[in-house]
Amino acid sequence: MPTLIVVGELAIPDVHAASGALEAGIPGARRIVPPGRGHPPHLAVPDAFDRTVHELLREG
């Protein structure tokens, strides 16, 4: 199953650590880090988020 993990660059370190653990623990997971953004990235950069999700769904 396609798994996309999105964490803004400006999110707190714990969020980055947790997202890294998720990426490492889910086979085939992909993590993206939108630059200059915090939490929640899907609201901070909705167009970029939507494009990335659509790309993942086309691939999967």
Short mmCIF file of N, CA, C and O in Angstrom, two decimals:
data_model
loop_
_atom_site.label_atom_id
_atom_site.label_comp_id
_atom_site.label_asym_id
_atom_site.label_seq_id
_atom_site.Cartn_x
_atom_site.Cartn_y
_atom_site.Cartn_z
N MET A 1 0.84 -1.17 0.00
CA MET A 1 0.00 0.00 0.00
C MET A 1 0.89 1.24 0.00
O MET A 1 1.82 1.34 0.80
N PRO A 2 0.59 2.20 -0.87
CA PRO A 2 1.39 3.43 -0.88
C PRO A 2 1.27 4.17 0.44
O PRO A 2 0.18 4.32 0.98
N THR A 3 2.41 4.59 0.95
CA THR A 3 2.42 5.34 2.21
C THR A 3 3.25 6.59 2.03
O THR A 3 4.42 6.52 1.66
N LEU A 4 2.64 7.73 2.27
CA LEU A 4 3.31 9.00 2.16
C LEU A 4 3.31 9.66 3.53
O LEU A 4 2.27 9.78 4.18
N ILE A 5 4.50 10.06 3.98
CA ILE A 5 4.66 10.74 5.26
C ILE A 5 5.10 12.16 4.94
O ILE A 5 6.11 12.36 4.26
N VAL A 6 4.34 13.13 5.41
CA VAL A 6 4.65 14.53 5.13
C VAL A 6 4.89 15.24 6.45
O VAL A 6 4.04 15.22 7.34
N VAL A 7 6.05 15.85 6.56
CA VAL A 7 6.39 16.61 7.77
C VAL A 7 7.08 17.90 7.34
O VAL A 7 8.03 17.87 6.56
N GLY A 8 6.56 19.03 7.79
CA GLY A 8 7.15 20.32 7.43
C GLY A 8 8.54 20.48 8.01
O GLY A 8 8.84 20.02 9.11
N GLU A 9 9.37 21.15 7.27
CA GLU A 9 10.75 21.39 7.69
C GLU A 9 10.83 22.05 9.08
O GLU A 9 11.73 21.76 9.86
N LEU A 10 9.88 22.91 9.39
CA LEU A 10 9.91 23.66 10.64
C LEU A 10 9.18 22.95 11.79
O LEU A 10 9.05 23.52 12.88
N ALA A 11 8.73 21.74 11.55
CA ALA A 11 8.08 20.98 12.62
C ALA A 11 9.10 20.70 13.73
O ALA A 11 10.31 20.69 13.50
N ILE A 12 8.60 20.46 14.94
CA ILE A 12 9.51 20.22 16.06
C ILE A 12 10.30 18.92 15.85
O ILE A 12 9.84 18.02 15.12
N PRO A 13 11.46 18.82 16.47
CA PRO A 13 12.31 17.65 16.28
C PRO A 13 11.62 16.31 16.55
O PRO A 13 11.89 15.32 15.86
N ASP A 14 10.74 16.26 17.53
CA ASP A 14 10.04 15.00 17.82
C ASP A 14 9.23 14.51 16.63
O ASP A 14 9.14 13.31 16.37
N VAL A 15 8.63 15.45 15.91
CA VAL A 15 7.83 15.08 14.74
C VAL A 15 8.75 14.50 13.65
O VAL A 15 8.41 13.51 13.01
N HIS A 16 9.92 15.11 13.48
CA HIS A 16 10.87 14.58 12.49
C HIS A 16 11.35 13.18 12.90
O HIS A 16 11.47 12.29 12.05
N ALA A 17 11.62 12.99 14.17
CA ALA A 17 12.07 11.68 14.64
C ALA A 17 10.98 10.63 14.42
O ALA A 17 11.26 9.52 13.94
N ALA A 18 9.75 10.97 14.75
CA ALA A 18 8.65 10.02 14.58
C ALA A 18 8.42 9.72 13.11
O ALA A 18 8.19 8.56 12.73
N SER A 19 8.50 10.73 12.25
CA SER A 19 8.28 10.48 10.83
C SER A 19 9.40 9.63 10.24
O SER A 19 9.16 8.79 9.37
N GLY A 20 10.61 9.82 10.73
CA GLY A 20 11.71 8.98 10.28
C GLY A 20 11.53 7.53 10.71
O GLY A 20 11.82 6.61 9.94
N ALA A 21 11.04 7.33 11.92
CA ALA A 21 10.78 5.97 12.40
C ALA A 21 9.67 5.31 11.58
O ALA A 21 9.77 4.12 11.23
N LEU A 22 8.64 6.07 11.26
CA LEU A 22 7.57 5.52 10.42
C LEU A 22 8.10 5.13 9.05
O LEU A 22 7.81 4.05 8.54
N GLU A 23 8.87 6.02 8.44
CA GLU A 23 9.42 5.74 7.12
C GLU A 23 10.30 4.48 7.14
O GLU A 23 10.21 3.64 6.24
N ALA A 24 11.11 4.36 8.16
CA ALA A 24 12.00 3.20 8.27
C ALA A 24 11.22 1.91 8.54
O ALA A 24 11.63 0.83 8.11
N GLY A 25 10.09 2.03 9.21
CA GLY A 25 9.34 0.84 9.60
C GLY A 25 8.28 0.38 8.63
O GLY A 25 7.72 -0.70 8.78
N ILE A 26 7.98 1.19 7.62
CA ILE A 26 6.95 0.83 6.65
C ILE A 26 7.63 0.59 5.30
O ILE A 26 8.15 1.53 4.68
N PRO A 27 7.64 -0.64 4.84
CA PRO A 27 8.29 -0.94 3.56
C PRO A 27 7.71 -0.09 2.42
O PRO A 27 6.50 0.00 2.26
N GLY A 28 8.59 0.56 1.68
CA GLY A 28 8.17 1.35 0.54
C GLY A 28 7.62 2.72 0.87
O GLY A 28 7.20 3.45 -0.03
N ALA A 29 7.62 3.10 2.14
CA ALA A 29 7.11 4.42 2.53
C ALA A 29 8.01 5.51 1.96
O ALA A 29 9.21 5.32 1.77
N ARG A 30 7.38 6.64 1.69
CA ARG A 30 8.14 7.79 1.20
C ARG A 30 7.82 8.98 2.10
O ARG A 30 6.66 9.23 2.43
N ARG A 31 8.86 9.70 2.48
CA ARG A 31 8.69 10.88 3.33
C ARG A 31 9.11 12.10 2.53
O ARG A 31 10.13 12.10 1.87
N ILE A 32 8.30 13.15 2.61
CA ILE A 32 8.67 14.41 2.01
C ILE A 32 8.67 15.48 3.10
O ILE A 32 7.93 15.39 4.08
N VAL A 33 9.54 16.47 2.92
CA VAL A 33 9.69 17.54 3.90
C VAL A 33 9.58 18.87 3.15
O VAL A 33 10.57 19.35 2.59
N PRO A 34 8.38 19.46 3.10
CA PRO A 34 8.25 20.76 2.44
C PRO A 34 9.10 21.81 3.15
O PRO A 34 9.00 21.97 4.37
N PRO A 35 9.96 22.50 2.40
CA PRO A 35 10.85 23.49 3.02
C PRO A 35 10.09 24.70 3.56
O PRO A 35 9.08 25.13 3.00
N GLY A 36 10.58 25.21 4.67
CA GLY A 36 10.05 26.44 5.24
C GLY A 36 8.64 26.33 5.80
O GLY A 36 7.99 27.34 6.03
N ARG A 37 8.17 25.10 6.03
CA ARG A 37 6.81 24.90 6.52
C ARG A 37 6.83 24.17 7.85
O ARG A 37 7.71 23.39 8.14
N GLY A 38 5.80 24.42 8.62
CA GLY A 38 5.65 23.74 9.90
C GLY A 38 4.55 22.71 9.83
O GLY A 38 4.43 21.96 8.86
N HIS A 39 3.70 22.73 10.83
CA HIS A 39 2.64 21.73 10.94
C HIS A 39 1.31 22.46 10.94
O HIS A 39 1.17 23.49 11.60
N PRO A 40 0.36 22.02 10.22
CA PRO A 40 0.27 20.87 9.33
C PRO A 40 0.57 21.26 7.88
O PRO A 40 -0.01 22.23 7.37
N PRO A 41 1.45 20.53 7.22
CA PRO A 41 1.87 20.92 5.86
C PRO A 41 0.73 20.85 4.83
O PRO A 41 0.76 21.58 3.86
N HIS A 42 -0.25 19.98 5.05
CA HIS A 42 -1.34 19.90 4.05
C HIS A 42 -2.18 21.18 4.03
O HIS A 42 -2.84 21.47 3.05
N LEU A 43 -2.13 21.96 5.11
CA LEU A 43 -2.81 23.26 5.12
C LEU A 43 -1.86 24.38 4.73
O LEU A 43 -2.28 25.37 4.13
N ALA A 44 -0.58 24.24 5.05
CA ALA A 44 0.40 25.28 4.76
C ALA A 44 0.71 25.37 3.26
O ALA A 44 0.90 26.47 2.74
N VAL A 45 0.78 24.24 2.59
CA VAL A 45 1.10 24.20 1.15
C VAL A 45 0.16 23.20 0.46
O VAL A 45 0.59 22.16 -0.04
N PRO A 46 -1.13 23.51 0.40
CA PRO A 46 -2.09 22.54 -0.11
C PRO A 46 -1.86 22.12 -1.56
O PRO A 46 -2.03 20.95 -1.89
N ASP A 47 -1.43 23.04 -2.42
CA ASP A 47 -1.22 22.66 -3.82
C ASP A 47 -0.08 21.66 -3.97
O ASP A 47 -0.20 20.66 -4.67
N ALA A 48 1.02 21.93 -3.29
CA ALA A 48 2.16 21.00 -3.35
C ALA A 48 1.80 19.67 -2.72
O ALA A 48 2.18 18.60 -3.23
N PHE A 49 1.07 19.71 -1.64
CA PHE A 49 0.63 18.48 -0.98
C PHE A 49 -0.25 17.66 -1.93
O PHE A 49 -0.04 16.46 -2.10
N ASP A 50 -1.22 18.31 -2.55
CA ASP A 50 -2.12 17.61 -3.47
C ASP A 50 -1.36 16.99 -4.64
O ASP A 50 -1.61 15.85 -5.02
N ARG A 51 -0.42 17.74 -5.22
CA ARG A 51 0.37 17.20 -6.33
C ARG A 51 1.13 15.95 -5.90
O ARG A 51 1.18 14.95 -6.62
N THR A 52 1.74 16.00 -4.72
CA THR A 52 2.52 14.87 -4.24
C THR A 52 1.64 13.65 -4.00
O THR A 52 2.01 12.53 -4.36
N VAL A 53 0.49 13.85 -3.42
CA VAL A 53 -0.43 12.74 -3.18
C VAL A 53 -0.90 12.14 -4.51
O VAL A 53 -0.92 10.92 -4.68
N HIS A 54 -1.22 12.98 -5.46
CA HIS A 54 -1.66 12.48 -6.78
C HIS A 54 -0.55 11.67 -7.45
O HIS A 54 -0.82 10.64 -8.06
N GLU A 55 0.70 12.15 -7.36
CA GLU A 55 1.83 11.41 -7.92
C GLU A 55 1.95 10.04 -7.28
O GLU A 55 2.15 9.03 -7.96
N LEU A 56 1.84 10.00 -5.96
CA LEU A 56 1.95 8.72 -5.24
C LEU A 56 0.85 7.77 -5.68
O LEU A 56 1.11 6.58 -5.91
N LEU A 57 -0.35 8.27 -5.81
CA LEU A 57 -1.48 7.40 -6.21
C LEU A 57 -1.31 6.90 -7.65
O LEU A 57 -1.64 5.76 -7.95
N ARG A 58 -0.76 7.74 -8.52
CA ARG A 58 -0.51 7.28 -9.90
C ARG A 58 0.54 6.17 -9.92
O ARG A 58 0.45 5.24 -10.70
N GLU A 59 1.55 6.29 -9.07
CA GLU A 59 2.63 5.29 -9.00
C GLU A 59 2.16 3.98 -8.38
O GLU A 59 2.61 2.92 -8.76
N GLY A 60 1.27 4.10 -7.38
CA GLY A 60 0.89 2.94 -6.57
C GLY A 60 -0.12 2.07 -7.21
O GLY A 60 -0.33 0.95 -6.95
#
